[in-house]
PDB file of C-alpha atoms in Angstrom:
ATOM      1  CA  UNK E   1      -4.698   5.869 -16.183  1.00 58.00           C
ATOM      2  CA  UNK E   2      -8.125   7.000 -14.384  1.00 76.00           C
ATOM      3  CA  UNK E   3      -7.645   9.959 -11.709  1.00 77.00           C
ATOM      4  CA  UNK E   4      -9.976   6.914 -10.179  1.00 80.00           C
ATOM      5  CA  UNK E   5      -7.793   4.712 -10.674  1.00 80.00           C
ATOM      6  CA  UNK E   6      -4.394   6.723  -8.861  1.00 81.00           C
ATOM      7  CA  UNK E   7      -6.624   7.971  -6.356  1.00 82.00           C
ATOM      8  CA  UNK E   8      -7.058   4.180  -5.242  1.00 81.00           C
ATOM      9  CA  UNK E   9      -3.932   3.324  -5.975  1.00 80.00           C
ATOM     10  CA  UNK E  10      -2.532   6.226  -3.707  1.00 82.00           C
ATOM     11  CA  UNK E  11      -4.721   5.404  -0.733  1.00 81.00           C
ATOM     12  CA  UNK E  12      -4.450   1.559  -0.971  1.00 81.00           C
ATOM     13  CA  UNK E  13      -0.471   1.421  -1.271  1.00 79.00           C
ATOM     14  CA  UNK E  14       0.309   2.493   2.456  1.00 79.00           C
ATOM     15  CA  UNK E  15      -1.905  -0.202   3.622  1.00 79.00           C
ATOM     16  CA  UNK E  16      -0.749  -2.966   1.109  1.00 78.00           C
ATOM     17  CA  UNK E  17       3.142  -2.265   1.530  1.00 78.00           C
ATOM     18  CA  UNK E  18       2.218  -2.606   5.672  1.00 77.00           C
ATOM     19  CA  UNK E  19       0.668  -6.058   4.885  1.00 77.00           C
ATOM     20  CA  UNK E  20       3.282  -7.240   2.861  1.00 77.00           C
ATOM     21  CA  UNK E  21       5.824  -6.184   5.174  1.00 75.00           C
ATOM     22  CA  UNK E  22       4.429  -7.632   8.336  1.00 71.00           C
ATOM     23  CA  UNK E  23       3.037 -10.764   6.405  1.00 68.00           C
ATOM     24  CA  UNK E  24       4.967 -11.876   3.669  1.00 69.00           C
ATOM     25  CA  UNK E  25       3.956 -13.937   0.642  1.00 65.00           C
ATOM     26  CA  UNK E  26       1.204 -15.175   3.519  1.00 65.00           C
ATOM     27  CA  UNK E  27      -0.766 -12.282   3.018  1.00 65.00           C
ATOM     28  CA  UNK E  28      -3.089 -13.654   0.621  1.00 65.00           C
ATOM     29  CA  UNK E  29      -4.200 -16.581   2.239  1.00 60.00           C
ATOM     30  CA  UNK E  30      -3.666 -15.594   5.834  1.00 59.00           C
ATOM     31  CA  UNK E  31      -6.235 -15.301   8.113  1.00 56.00           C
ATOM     32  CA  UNK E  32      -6.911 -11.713   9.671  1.00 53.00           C
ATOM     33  CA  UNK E  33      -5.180 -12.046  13.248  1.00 52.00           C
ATOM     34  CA  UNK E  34      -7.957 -10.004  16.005  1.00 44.00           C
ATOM     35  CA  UNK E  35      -4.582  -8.016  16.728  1.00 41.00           C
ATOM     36  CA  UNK E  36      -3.719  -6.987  13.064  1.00 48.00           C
ATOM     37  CA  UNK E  37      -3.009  -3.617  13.068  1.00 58.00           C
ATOM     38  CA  UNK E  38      -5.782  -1.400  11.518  1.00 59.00           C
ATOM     39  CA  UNK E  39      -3.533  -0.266   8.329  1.00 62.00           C
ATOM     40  CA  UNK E  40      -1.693  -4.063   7.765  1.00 71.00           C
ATOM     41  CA  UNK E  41      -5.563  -5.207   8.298  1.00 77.00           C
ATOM     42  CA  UNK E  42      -6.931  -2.963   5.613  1.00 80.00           C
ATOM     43  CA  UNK E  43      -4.100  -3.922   3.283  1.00 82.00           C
ATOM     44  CA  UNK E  44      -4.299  -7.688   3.666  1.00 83.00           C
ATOM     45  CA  UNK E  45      -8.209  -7.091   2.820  1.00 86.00           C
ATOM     46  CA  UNK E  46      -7.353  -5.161  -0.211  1.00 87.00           C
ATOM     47  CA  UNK E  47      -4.822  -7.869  -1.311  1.00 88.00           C
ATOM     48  CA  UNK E  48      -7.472 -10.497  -0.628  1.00 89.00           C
ATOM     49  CA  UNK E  49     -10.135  -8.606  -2.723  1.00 90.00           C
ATOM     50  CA  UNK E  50      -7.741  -8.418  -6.079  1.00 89.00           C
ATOM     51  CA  UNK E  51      -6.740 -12.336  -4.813  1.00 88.00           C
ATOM     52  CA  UNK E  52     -10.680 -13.301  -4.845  1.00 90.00           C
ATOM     53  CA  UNK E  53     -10.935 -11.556  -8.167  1.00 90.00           C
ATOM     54  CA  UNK E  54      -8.179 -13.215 -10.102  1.00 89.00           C
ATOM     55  CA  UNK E  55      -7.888 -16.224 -12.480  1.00 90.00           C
ATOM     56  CA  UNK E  56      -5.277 -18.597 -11.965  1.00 92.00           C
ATOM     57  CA  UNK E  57      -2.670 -17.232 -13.784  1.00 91.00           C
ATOM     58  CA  UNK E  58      -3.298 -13.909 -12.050  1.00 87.00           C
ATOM     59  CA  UNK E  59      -3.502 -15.338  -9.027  1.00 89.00           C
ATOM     60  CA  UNK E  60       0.211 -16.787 -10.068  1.00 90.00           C
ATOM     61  CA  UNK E  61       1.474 -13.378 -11.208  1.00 87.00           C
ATOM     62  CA  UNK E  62      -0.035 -11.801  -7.683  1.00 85.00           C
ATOM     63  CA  UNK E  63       1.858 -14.458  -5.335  1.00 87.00           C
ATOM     64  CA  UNK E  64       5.339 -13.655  -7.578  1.00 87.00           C
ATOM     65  CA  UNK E  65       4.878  -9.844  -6.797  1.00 85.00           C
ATOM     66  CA  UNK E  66       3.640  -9.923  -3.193  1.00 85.00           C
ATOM     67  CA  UNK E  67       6.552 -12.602  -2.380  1.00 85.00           C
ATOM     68  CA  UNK E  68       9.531 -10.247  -4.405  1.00 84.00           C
ATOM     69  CA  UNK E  69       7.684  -7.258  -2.356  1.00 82.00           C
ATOM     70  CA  UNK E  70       8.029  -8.955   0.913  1.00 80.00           C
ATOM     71  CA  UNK E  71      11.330 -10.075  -0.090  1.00 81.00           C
ATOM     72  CA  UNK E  72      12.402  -6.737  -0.932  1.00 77.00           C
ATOM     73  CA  UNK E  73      14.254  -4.546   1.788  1.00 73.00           C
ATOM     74  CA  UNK E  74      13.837  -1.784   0.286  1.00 76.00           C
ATOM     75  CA  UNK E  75      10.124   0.040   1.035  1.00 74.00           C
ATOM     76  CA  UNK E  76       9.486   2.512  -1.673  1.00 80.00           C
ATOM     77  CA  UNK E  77      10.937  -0.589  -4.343  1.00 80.00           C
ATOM     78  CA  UNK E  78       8.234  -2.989  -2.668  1.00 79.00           C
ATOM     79  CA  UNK E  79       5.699   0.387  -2.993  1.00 80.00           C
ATOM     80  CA  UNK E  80       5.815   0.904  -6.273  1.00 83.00           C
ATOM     81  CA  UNK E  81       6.086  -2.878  -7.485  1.00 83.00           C
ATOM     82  CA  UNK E  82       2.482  -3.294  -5.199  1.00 84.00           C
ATOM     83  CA  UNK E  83       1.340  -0.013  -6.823  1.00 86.00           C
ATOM     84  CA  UNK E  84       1.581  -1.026 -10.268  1.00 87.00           C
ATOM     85  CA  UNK E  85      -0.081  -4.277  -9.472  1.00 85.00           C
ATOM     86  CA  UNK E  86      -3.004  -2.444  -8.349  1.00 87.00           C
ATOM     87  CA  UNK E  87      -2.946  -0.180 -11.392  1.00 89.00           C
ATOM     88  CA  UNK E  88      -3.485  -3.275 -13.413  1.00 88.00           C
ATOM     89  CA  UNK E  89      -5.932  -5.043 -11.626  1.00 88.00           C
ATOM     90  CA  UNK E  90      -7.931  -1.785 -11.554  1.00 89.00           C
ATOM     91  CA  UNK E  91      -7.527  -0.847 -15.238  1.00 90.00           C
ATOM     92  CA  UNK E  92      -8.797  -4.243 -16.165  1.00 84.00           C
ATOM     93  CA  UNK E  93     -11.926  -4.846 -13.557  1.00 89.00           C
ATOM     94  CA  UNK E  94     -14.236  -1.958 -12.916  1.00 89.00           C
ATOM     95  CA  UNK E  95     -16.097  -4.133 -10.130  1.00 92.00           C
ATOM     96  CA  UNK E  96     -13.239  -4.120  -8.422  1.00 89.00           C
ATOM     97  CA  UNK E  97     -12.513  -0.325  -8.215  1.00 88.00           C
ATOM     98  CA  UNK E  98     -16.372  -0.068  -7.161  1.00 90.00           C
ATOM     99  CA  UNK E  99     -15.498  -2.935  -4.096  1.00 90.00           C
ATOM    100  CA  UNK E 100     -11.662  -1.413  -3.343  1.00 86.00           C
ATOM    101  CA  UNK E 101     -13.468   1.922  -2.751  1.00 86.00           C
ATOM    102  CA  UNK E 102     -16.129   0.740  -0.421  1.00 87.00           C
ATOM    103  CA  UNK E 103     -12.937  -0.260   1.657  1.00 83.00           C
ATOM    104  CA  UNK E 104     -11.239   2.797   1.314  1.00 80.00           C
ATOM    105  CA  UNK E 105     -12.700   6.074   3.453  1.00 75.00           C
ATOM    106  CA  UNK E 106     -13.369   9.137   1.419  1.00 72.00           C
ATOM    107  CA  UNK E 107     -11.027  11.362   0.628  1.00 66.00           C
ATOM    108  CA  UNK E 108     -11.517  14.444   2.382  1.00 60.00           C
ATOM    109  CA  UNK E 109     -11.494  17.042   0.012  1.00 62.00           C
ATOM    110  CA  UNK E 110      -9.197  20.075   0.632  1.00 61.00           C
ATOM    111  CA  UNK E 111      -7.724  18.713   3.854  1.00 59.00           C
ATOM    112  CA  UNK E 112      -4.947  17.450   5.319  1.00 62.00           C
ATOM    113  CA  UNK E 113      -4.016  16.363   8.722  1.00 61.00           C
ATOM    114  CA  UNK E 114      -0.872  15.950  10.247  1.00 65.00           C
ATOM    115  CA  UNK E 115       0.092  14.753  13.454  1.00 64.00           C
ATOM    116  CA  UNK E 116       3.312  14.302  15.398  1.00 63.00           C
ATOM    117  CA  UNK E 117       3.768  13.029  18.809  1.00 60.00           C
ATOM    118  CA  UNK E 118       6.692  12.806  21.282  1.00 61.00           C
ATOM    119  CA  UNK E 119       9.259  14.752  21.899  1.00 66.00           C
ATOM    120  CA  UNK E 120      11.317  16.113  19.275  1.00 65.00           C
ATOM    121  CA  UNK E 121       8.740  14.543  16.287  1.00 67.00           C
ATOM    122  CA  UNK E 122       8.318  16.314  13.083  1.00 70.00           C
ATOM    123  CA  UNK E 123       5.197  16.837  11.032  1.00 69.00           C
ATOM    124  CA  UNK E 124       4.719  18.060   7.541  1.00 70.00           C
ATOM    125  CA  UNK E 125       3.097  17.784   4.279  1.00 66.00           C
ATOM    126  CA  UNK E 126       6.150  18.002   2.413  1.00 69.00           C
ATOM    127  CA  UNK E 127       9.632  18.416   4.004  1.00 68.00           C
ATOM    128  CA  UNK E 128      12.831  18.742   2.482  1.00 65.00           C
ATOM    129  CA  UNK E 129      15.517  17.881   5.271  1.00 68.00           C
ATOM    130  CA  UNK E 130      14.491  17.290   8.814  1.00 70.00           C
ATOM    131  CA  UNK E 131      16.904  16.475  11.258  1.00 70.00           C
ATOM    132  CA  UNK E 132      15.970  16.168  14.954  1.00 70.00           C
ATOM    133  CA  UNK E 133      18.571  15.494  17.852  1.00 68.00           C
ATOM    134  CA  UNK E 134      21.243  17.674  19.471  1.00 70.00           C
ATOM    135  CA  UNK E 135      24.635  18.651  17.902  1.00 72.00           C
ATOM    136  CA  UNK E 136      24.444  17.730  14.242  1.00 71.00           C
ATOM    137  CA  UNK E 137      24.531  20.139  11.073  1.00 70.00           C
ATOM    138  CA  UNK E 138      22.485  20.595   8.428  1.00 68.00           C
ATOM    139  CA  UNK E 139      24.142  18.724   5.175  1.00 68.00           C
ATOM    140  CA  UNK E 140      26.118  20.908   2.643  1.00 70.00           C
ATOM    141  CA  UNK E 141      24.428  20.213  -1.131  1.00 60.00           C
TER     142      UNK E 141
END
């Protein structure tokens, strides 16, 4: 696989698994609501781009993994079933990586920006355990 390829992959998947989440198997013919969330928004585009792109049996073989995704409970299952769909439509369309990144902002190279809000909130690039809250104890290993 392309570093292309995962870097698309990696910045698509957030907004895909949000779409699939808050829409369901719907997510592919669905209209954009004017209160879609910017991320589920983005994701529901992205969705509809590989949709547009497919034949009919692709097409098929998209509405069986978006509807196990959005019938999934579990979020980093339904992640990496979406990602791997996205690998594959990548691989095999190189219009479509050219179109998926016109939708995607730039990565900024080098940086990273974290933000927490509220009281008690953690931020961090990589974290180990976190636990916020009074009168508990960190976990034995």
């Amino acid at each position: 696989m392309s570093a292309e390829i995962a870097q698309l992959v990696e910045q698509a998947g957030p907004a895909v698994t949000a779409a699939v989440g808050a829409y369901g198997a719907a997510v592919l013919t669905r209209a954009q609501d004017a209160a879609a969330e910017a991320t589920v928004g983005l994701g529901q585009r992205i969705l509809q781009l590989v949709w547009r792109r497919r034949d009919e049996a692709g097409r098929t073989e998209l509405e069986q993994v978006v509807g196990e995704a959005a019938d999934e409970q579990d979020d980093t299952y339904s992640t990496a079933v979406l990602g791997r769909l996205l690998r594959h439509a990548l691989q095999d369309d190189p219009g479509l990586r050219e179109e998926m990144s016109a939708l995607l902002p730039a990565p900024a190279a080098g940086t990273v920006t974290i933000t927490a809000a509220g009281e008690r909130s953690i931020a961090a690039q990589h974290i180990g355990t976190a636990i916020t809250g009074d009168g508990h104890t960190p976990p034995r290993s």
